XYZ file of C-alpha atoms in Angstrom:
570
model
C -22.483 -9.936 -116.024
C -23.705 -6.688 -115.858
C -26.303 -7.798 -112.692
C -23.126 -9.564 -111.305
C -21.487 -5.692 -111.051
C -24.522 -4.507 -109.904
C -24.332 -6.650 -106.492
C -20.531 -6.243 -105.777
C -21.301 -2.360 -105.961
C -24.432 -2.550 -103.257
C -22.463 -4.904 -100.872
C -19.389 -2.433 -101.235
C -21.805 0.424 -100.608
C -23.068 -1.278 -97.659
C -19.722 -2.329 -96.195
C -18.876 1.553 -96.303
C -22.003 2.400 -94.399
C -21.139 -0.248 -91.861
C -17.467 0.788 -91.489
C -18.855 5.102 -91.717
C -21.279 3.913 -88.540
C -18.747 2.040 -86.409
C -16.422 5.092 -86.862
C -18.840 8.019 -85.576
C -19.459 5.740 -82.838
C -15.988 5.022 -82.267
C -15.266 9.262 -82.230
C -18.480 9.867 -80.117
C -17.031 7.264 -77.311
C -13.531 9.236 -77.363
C -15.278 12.700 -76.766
C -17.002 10.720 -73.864
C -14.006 9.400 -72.485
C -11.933 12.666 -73.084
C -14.668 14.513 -71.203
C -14.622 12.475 -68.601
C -11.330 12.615 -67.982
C -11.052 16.003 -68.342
C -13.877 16.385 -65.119
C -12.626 14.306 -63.305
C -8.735 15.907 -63.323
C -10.594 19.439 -62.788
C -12.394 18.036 -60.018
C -9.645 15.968 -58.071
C -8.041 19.224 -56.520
C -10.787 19.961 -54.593
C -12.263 16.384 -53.649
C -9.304 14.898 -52.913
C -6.060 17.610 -51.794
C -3.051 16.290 -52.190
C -0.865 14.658 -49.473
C 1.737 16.846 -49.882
C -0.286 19.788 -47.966
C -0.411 23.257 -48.902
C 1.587 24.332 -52.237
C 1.955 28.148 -50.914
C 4.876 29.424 -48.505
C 1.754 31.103 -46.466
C -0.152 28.021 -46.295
C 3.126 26.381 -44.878
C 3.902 29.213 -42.475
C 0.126 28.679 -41.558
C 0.104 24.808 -40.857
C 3.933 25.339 -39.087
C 2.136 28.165 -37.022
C -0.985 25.713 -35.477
C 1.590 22.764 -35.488
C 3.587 24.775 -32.904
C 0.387 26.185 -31.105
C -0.524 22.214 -30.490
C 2.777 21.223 -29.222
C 3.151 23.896 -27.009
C -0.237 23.326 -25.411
C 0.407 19.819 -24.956
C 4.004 20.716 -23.417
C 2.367 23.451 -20.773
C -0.687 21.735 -20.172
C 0.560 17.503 -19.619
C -0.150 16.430 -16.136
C 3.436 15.280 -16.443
C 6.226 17.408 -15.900
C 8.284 17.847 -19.133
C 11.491 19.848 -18.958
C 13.845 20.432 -22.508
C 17.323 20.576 -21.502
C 20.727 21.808 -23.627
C 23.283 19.929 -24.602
C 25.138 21.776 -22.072
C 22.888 20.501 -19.698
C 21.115 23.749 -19.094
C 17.495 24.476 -18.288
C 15.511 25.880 -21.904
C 12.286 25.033 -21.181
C 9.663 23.572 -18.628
C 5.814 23.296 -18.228
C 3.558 24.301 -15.691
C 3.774 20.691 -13.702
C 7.192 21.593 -12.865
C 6.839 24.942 -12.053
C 3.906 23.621 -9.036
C 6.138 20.987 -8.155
C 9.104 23.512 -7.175
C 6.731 26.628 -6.413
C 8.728 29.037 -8.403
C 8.541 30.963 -11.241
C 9.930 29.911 -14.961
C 12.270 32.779 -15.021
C 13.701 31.545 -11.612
C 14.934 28.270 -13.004
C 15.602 28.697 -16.794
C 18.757 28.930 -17.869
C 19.952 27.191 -14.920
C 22.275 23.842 -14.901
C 19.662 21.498 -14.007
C 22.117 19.489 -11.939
C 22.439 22.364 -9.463
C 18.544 20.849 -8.608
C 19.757 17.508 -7.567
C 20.310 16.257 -4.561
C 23.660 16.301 -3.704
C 24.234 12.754 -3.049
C 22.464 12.133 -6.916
C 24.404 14.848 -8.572
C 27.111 12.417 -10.076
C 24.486 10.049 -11.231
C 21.884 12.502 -12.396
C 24.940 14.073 -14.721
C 25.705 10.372 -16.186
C 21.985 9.918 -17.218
C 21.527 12.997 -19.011
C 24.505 12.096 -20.393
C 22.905 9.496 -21.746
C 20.095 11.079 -23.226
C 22.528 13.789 -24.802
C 24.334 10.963 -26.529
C 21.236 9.491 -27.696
C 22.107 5.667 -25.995
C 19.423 3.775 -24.446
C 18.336 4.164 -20.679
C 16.063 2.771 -17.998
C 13.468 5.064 -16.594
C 14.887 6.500 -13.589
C 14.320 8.737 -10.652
C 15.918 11.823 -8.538
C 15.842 13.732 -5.653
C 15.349 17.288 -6.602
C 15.525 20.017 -3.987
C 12.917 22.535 -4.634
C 11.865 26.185 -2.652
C 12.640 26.415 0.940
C 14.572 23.247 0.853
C 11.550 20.821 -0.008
C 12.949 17.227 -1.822
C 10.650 16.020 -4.689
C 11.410 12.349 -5.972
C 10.443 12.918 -9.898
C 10.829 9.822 -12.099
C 11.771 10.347 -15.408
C 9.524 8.035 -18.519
C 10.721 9.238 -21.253
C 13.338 11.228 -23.848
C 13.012 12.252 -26.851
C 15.760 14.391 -28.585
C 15.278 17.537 -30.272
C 17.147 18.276 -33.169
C 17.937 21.510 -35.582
C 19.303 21.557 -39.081
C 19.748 17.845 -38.435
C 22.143 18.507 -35.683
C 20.763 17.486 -31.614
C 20.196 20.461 -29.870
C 18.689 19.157 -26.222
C 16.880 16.153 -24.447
C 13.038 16.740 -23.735
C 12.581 14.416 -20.776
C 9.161 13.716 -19.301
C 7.865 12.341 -16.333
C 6.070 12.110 -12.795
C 6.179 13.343 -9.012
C 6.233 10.505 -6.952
C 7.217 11.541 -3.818
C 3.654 10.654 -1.906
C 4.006 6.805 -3.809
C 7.418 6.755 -1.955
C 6.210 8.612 1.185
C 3.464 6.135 1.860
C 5.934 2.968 0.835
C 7.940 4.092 3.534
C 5.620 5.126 5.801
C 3.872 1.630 5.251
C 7.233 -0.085 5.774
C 7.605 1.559 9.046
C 4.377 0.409 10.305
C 4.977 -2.846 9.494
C 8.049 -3.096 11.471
C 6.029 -1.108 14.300
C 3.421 -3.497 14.161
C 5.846 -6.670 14.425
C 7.545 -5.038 16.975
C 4.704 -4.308 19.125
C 3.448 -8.307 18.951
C 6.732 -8.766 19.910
C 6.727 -6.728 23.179
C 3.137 -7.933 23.941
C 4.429 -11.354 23.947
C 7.258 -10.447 26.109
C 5.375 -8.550 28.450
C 2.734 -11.039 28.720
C 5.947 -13.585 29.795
C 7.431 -11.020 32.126
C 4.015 -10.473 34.144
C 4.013 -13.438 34.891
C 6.963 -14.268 36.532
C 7.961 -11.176 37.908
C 5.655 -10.372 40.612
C 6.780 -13.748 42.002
C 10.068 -13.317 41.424
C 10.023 -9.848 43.396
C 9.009 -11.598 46.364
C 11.223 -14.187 46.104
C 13.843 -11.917 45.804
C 12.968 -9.669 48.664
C 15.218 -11.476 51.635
C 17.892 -12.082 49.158
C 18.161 -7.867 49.145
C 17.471 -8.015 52.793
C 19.709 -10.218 54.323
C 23.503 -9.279 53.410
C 22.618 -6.127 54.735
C 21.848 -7.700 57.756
C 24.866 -10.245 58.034
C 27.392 -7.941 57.122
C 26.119 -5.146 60.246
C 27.282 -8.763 62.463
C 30.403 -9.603 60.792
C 33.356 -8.375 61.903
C 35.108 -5.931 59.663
C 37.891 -8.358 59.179
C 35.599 -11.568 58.202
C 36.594 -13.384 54.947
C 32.818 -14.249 55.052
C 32.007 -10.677 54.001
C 33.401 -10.758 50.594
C 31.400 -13.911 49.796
C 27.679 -11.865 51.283
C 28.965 -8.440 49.233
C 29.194 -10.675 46.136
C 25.393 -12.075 47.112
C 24.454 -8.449 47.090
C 25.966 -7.307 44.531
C 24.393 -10.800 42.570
C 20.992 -9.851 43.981
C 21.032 -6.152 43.465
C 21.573 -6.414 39.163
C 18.835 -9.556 39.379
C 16.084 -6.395 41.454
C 17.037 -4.592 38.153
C 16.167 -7.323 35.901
C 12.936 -7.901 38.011
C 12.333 -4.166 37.635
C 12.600 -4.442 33.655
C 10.438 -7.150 33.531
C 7.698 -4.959 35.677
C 8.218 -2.138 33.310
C 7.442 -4.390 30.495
C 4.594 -5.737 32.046
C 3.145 -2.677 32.990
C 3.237 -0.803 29.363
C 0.651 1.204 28.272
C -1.279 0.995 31.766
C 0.500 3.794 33.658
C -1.204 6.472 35.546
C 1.135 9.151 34.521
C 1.528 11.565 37.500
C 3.776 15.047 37.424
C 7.318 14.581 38.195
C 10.284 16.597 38.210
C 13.249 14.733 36.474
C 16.255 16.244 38.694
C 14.402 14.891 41.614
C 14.474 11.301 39.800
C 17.916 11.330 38.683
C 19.332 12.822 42.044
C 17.447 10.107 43.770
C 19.494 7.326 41.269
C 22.518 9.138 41.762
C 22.137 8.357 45.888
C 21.121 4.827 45.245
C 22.902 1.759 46.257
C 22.601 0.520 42.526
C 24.177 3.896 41.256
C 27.248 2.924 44.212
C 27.011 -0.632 42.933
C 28.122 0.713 39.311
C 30.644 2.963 40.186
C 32.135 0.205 41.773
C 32.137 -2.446 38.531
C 33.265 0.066 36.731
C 35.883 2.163 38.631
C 37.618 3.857 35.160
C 34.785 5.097 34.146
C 33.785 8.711 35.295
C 30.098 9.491 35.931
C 29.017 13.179 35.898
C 26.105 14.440 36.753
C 24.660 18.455 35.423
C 21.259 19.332 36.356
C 19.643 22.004 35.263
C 18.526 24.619 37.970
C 14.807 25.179 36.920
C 12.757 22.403 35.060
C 9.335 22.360 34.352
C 7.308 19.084 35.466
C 6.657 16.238 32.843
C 3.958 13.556 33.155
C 5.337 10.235 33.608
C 6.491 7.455 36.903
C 9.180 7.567 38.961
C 10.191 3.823 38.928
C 9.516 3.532 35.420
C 11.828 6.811 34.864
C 14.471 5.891 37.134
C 14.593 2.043 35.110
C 15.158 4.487 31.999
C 17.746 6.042 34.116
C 19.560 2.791 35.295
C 19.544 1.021 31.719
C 20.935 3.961 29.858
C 23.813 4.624 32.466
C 24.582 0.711 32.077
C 25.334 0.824 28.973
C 27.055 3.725 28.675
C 29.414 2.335 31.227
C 29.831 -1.340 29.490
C 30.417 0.392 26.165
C 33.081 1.996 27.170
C 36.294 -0.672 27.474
C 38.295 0.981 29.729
C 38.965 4.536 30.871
C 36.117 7.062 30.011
C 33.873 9.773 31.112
C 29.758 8.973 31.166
C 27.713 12.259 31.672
C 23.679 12.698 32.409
C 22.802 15.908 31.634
C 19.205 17.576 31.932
C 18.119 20.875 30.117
C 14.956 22.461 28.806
C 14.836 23.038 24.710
C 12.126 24.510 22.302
C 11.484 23.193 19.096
C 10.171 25.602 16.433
C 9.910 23.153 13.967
C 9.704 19.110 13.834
C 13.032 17.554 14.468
C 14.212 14.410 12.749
C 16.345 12.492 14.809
C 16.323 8.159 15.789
C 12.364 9.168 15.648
C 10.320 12.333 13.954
C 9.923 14.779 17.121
C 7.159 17.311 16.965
C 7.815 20.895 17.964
C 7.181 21.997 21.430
C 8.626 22.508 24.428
C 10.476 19.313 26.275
C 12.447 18.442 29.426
C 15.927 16.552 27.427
C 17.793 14.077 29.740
C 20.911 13.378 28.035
C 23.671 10.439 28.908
C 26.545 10.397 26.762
C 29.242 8.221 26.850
C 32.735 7.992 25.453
C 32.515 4.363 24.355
C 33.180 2.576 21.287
C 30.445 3.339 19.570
C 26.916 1.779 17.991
C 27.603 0.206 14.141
C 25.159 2.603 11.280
C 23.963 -0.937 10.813
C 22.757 -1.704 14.184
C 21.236 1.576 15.275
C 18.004 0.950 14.017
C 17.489 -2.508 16.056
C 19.408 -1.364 19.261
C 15.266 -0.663 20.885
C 14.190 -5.077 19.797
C 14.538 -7.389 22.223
C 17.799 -8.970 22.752
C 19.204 -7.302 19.873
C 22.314 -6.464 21.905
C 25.806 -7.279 20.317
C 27.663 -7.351 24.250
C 28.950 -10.994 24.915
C 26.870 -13.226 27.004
C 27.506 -13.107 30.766
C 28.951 -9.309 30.542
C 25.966 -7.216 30.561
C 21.843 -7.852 31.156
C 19.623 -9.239 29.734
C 19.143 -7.915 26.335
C 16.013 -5.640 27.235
C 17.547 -2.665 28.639
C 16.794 -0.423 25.835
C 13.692 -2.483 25.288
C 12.412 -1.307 28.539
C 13.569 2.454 27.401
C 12.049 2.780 24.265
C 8.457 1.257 25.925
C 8.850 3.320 28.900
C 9.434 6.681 26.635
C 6.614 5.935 24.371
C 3.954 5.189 27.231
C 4.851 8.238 28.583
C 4.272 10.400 25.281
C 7.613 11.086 24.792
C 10.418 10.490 21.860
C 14.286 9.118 21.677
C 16.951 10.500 19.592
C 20.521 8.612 19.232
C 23.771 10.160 17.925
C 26.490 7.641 17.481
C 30.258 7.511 16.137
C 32.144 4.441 15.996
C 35.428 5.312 18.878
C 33.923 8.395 19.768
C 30.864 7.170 21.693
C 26.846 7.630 22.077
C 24.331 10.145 23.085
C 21.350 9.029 24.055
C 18.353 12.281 24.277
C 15.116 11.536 26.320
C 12.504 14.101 25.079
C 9.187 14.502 27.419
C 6.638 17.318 26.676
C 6.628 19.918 29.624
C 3.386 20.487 31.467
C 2.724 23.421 33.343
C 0.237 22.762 36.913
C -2.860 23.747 34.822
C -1.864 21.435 31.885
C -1.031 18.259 34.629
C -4.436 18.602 36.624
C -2.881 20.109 39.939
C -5.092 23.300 39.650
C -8.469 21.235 38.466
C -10.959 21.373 40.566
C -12.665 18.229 40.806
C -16.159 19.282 42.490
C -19.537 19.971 40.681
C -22.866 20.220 40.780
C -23.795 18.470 37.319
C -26.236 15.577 37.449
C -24.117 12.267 36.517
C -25.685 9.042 36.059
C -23.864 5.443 36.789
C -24.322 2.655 35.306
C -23.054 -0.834 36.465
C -24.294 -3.811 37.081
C -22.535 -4.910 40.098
C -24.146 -3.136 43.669
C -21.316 -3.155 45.054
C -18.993 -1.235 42.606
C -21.949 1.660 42.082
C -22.164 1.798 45.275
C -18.568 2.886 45.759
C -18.809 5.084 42.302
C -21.486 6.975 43.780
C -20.018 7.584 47.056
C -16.683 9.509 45.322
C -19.039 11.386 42.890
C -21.516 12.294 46.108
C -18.599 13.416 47.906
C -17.102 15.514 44.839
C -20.577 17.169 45.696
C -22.869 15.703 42.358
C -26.223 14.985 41.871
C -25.608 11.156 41.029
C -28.644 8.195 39.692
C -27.784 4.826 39.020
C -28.964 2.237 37.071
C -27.477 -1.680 36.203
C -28.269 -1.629 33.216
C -31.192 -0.808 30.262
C -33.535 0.894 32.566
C -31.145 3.873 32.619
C -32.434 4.576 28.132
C -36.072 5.033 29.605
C -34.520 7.806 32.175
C -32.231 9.311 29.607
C -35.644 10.056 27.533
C -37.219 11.944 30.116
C -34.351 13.320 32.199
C -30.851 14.986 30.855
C -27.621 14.280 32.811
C -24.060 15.866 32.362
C -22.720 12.607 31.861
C -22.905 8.936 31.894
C -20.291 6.663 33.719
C -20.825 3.643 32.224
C -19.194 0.030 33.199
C -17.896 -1.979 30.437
C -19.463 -5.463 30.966
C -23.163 -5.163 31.839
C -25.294 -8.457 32.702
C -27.065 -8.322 29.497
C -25.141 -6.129 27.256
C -22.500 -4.271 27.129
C -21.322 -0.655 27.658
C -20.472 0.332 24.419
C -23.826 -1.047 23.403
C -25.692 0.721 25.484
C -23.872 3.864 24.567
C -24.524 3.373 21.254
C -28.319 3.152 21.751
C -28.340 6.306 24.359
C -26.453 8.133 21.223
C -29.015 7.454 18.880
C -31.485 9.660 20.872
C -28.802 12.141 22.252
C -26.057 11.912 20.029
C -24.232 15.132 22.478
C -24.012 12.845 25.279
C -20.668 12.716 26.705
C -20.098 8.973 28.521
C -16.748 8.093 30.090
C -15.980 3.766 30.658
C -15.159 2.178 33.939
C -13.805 -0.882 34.055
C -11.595 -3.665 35.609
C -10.097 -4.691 32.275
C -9.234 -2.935 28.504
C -8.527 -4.672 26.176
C -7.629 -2.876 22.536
C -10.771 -3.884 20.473
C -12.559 -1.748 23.534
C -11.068 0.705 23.516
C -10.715 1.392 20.007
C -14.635 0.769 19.367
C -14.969 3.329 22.180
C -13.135 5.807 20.473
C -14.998 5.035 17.707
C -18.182 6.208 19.654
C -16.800 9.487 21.165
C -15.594 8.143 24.244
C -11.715 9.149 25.158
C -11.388 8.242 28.545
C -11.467 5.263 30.547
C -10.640 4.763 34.322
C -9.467 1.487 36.101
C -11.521 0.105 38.415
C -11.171 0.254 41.849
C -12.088 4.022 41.633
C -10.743 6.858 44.014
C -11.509 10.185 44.559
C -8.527 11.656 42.633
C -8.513 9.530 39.029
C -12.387 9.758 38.927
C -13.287 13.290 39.799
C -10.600 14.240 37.102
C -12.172 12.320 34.273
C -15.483 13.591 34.950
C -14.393 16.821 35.663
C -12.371 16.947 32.081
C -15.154 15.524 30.124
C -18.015 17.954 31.441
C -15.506 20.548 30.379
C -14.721 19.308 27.072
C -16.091 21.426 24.306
């Protein structure tokens, strides 16, 4: 019994060592724990700051401070404009990119309704968008004319809006965007130059046609004119046969003018433009039997003529001029339905800066012929294809052809000069001419066309360097000649003044040759003679340096200026 006691007591004592050991290690891994957590809370303030920022009210006027430093650098510095208008549509704010787009200073525009900016056909508009914006509604990116210093328009397109708000209430609009006015520049710009370019196929066409037939048609034509003339002198005064030859003539004379378009046409962008005095042109139309002839169709009408008394020369043609002449005064007359007054007017005005009329004039000085009529007028709509061919909106069988003004616009442009049109539906049309004035010096009268330069020709047909040496011998030149290659082994050894060179060698080509003399001597001025230009030619010579050309057969006159010009050229 007593040993029985003996082992309940040692297994008791052993259970309480057990359960004494399991508790210290039980307390031990607390204080662990405890410690643990009490690093790791010590340590979390500094490892890992709390999202809620700075606790302070000088850490938060700190982080507001660089906060506003950023925004404000982004606002001044953005390649896009950004302006911040008020909600009463005031100017508060804009950055730098605005400022360079209008060329004036912040203080100048701030404070400011921004509206007063706009265009004022976009004023109306512009107000409605902003409205918009203020209102906090959606809207499509947009853009507006804005007129900046000195008048300049800027196109700006707005991207987008944001709204700025304060105490929770909206304050303005910050709108942001870009300058494109050069984007829509060069859209238009292109767009004109495509029309341009399908006019000008057009008119090549055409004149291709017209060359064609109306040399043949001139001769045919030429007893036609003759004859009436000649009948009616042998008719007695009293003859019913003489209203039946003055309606032959009368027939004949408009189908000359036709004949005379179709030569214009024909003839574009070949003339020899010569100096002529534009009084002496239109006085000379105003005598003509086809000025008579329209007086006569057209009895209501009242044609004036005011020259004025001193005019400088322009370069241009006679006939060519005078067909301007004819087809403008035609018009003017069939617009008008029944009684009017048609005036040609001529004057001399200075431009000081470029004008924009029908086309963009340069400044300068010009010669203006002016015929105005009191007709019914020229539709917005139509203005801008009155110059294509057979645009006209006359009924069939009551005027020409439908390339009166065709022939004007061509004529005008070959001779370096520009068109403006002024229209109002019942109140009529005025048609300006403008052609740079040249004074004797500027047209070539005072040049003298004799040197002493060495020249060397270069063609290979005898008989046409034959002749080109002749007029440059008699201008009083040292001339060589060459056909064709041989003249690069003399250009090594010997210098010239100039080359003339023909276009189509027997093995090669001017412009080749050129190009091979230029890679030795790249100073050496060259001028082109030729029978035929065509465009490719002339632009590759261009290209090379070479601006003038002269039509073969040569004279004395057309030659011995364009050698005389290019040894002067600097």
């Amino acid at each position: 019994m007593d040993n029985m006691w003996e082992m309940i007591s040692r297994g008791l004592a052993a259970v309480s060592g057990i359960l004494v050991i399991w508790l210290v290690i039980l307390l031990v891994k607390l204080k662990k724990i405890r410690f643990r957590l009490r690093s790791f809370t010590e340590k979390e303030p500094e490892s890992n700051p709390s999202p809620d920022g700075p606790k302070t009210m000088q850490e938060l006027e700190e982080a507001l401070r660089g906060e506003k430093a950023r925004s404000n650098f982004f606002f001044e510095e953005s390649q896009s404009f950004n302006i911040i208008i008020g909600m009463d549509g005031r100017i508060i704010d804009l950055n730098r990119a605005l400022l360079n787009i209008f060329g004036v200073e912040k203080e100048e525009l701030v404070g400011r309704d921004v509206i007063e900016l706009v265009a004022p056909d976009q004023r109306e508009e512009c107000a409605s968008y902003i409205k918009r914006h203020q209102e906090d509604k959606y809207t499509s990116n947009q853009e507006f004319e804005f007129t900046g210093k000195q008048g300049v328009r800027r196109i700006l397109f707005g991207e987008q809006h944001l709204t700025i708000v304060h105490d929770f209430v909206p304050s303005g609009i910050l709108i942001s965007g870009i300058d494109v006015t050069p984007l829509r520049q060069f859209e238009l710009q292109e767009g004109e130059l495509k029309q341009k370019l399908a006019l000008s196929a057009r008119m090549e066409t055409l004149g291709i046609m017209a060359g064609g037939i109306a040399h043949d048609l001139k001769n045919l034509f030429n007893p036609v004119l003759a004859y009436p003339d000649i009948i009616l002198r042998d008719l007695p005064p009293d003859s019913p046969m003489a209203v039946q030859v003055t309606r032959i003539k009368s027939a004949a004379s408009r189908a000359a003018e036709l004949i005379l378009n179709f030569l214009s046409l024909a003839r574009r962008g070949r003339l020899e433009l010569q100096p002529i005095n534009i009084n002496d042109v239109v006085t000379s139309y105003h005598e003509s039997m086809g000025f008579k002839t329209m007086e006569s169709r057209f009895p209501a009408v009242a044609i004036t003529v005011h020259l004025s008394d001193t005019l400088p020369p322009v370069m241009g043609l006679a006939p060519q001029l005078l067909s301007v002449i004819m087809n403008l005064v035609r018009n003017g007359c069939e617009a008008i339905e029944s009684e009017g007054e048609l005036r040609v007017t001529t004057s001399c005005r200075k431009l000081d800066s470029p004008h924009k009329g029908w086309q963009q004039i340069p400044r300068g000085e010009y010669v203006v012929l002016q015929i105005s009529d009191s007709g019914k007028g020229i539709k917005p709509e139509d203005i801008r294809a009155i110059f294509t061919p057979f645009a006209s909106g006359k009924k069939m069988g009551k005027s020409g052809s439908g390339l009166g003004l065709v022939v004007v616009s061509g004529v005008i442009d070959d001779m370096g000069g520009y068109i403006d049109l002024r229209s109002e539906l019942g109140r009529g049309t005025n048609f300006y001419i403008y052609l740079p004035t040249f004074s004797e010096k500027d047209s070539g009268l005072e040049l003298d066309l004799t040197g002493v330069e060495r020249i060397m020709v270069v063609d290979d047909n005898e008989d046409d360097r034959k002749d080109t040496c002749r007029v440059l011998d008699l201008l009083g030149y040292e001339v060589v000649s060459f056909s064709g290659e041989e003249a690069l082994e003399y250009l090594k050894d010997h210098g010239v003044a100039l080359v003339v060179l023909d276009l189509m060698l027997e093995f090669t080509s001017g412009l080749d040759l050129y190009s091979k003399i230029i890679e030795f001597n790249p100073d050496q001025k060259a001028i082109i003679v030729s029978g035929f230009l065509n465009p490719l030619d002339c632009k590759r010579a261009s290209s090379l340096g070479i601006i003038r050309c002269v039509d073969k057969p040569v004279d004395r006159h057309r030659l011995g200026r364009a050698v005389r010009e290019e040894i002067e050229r600097s």
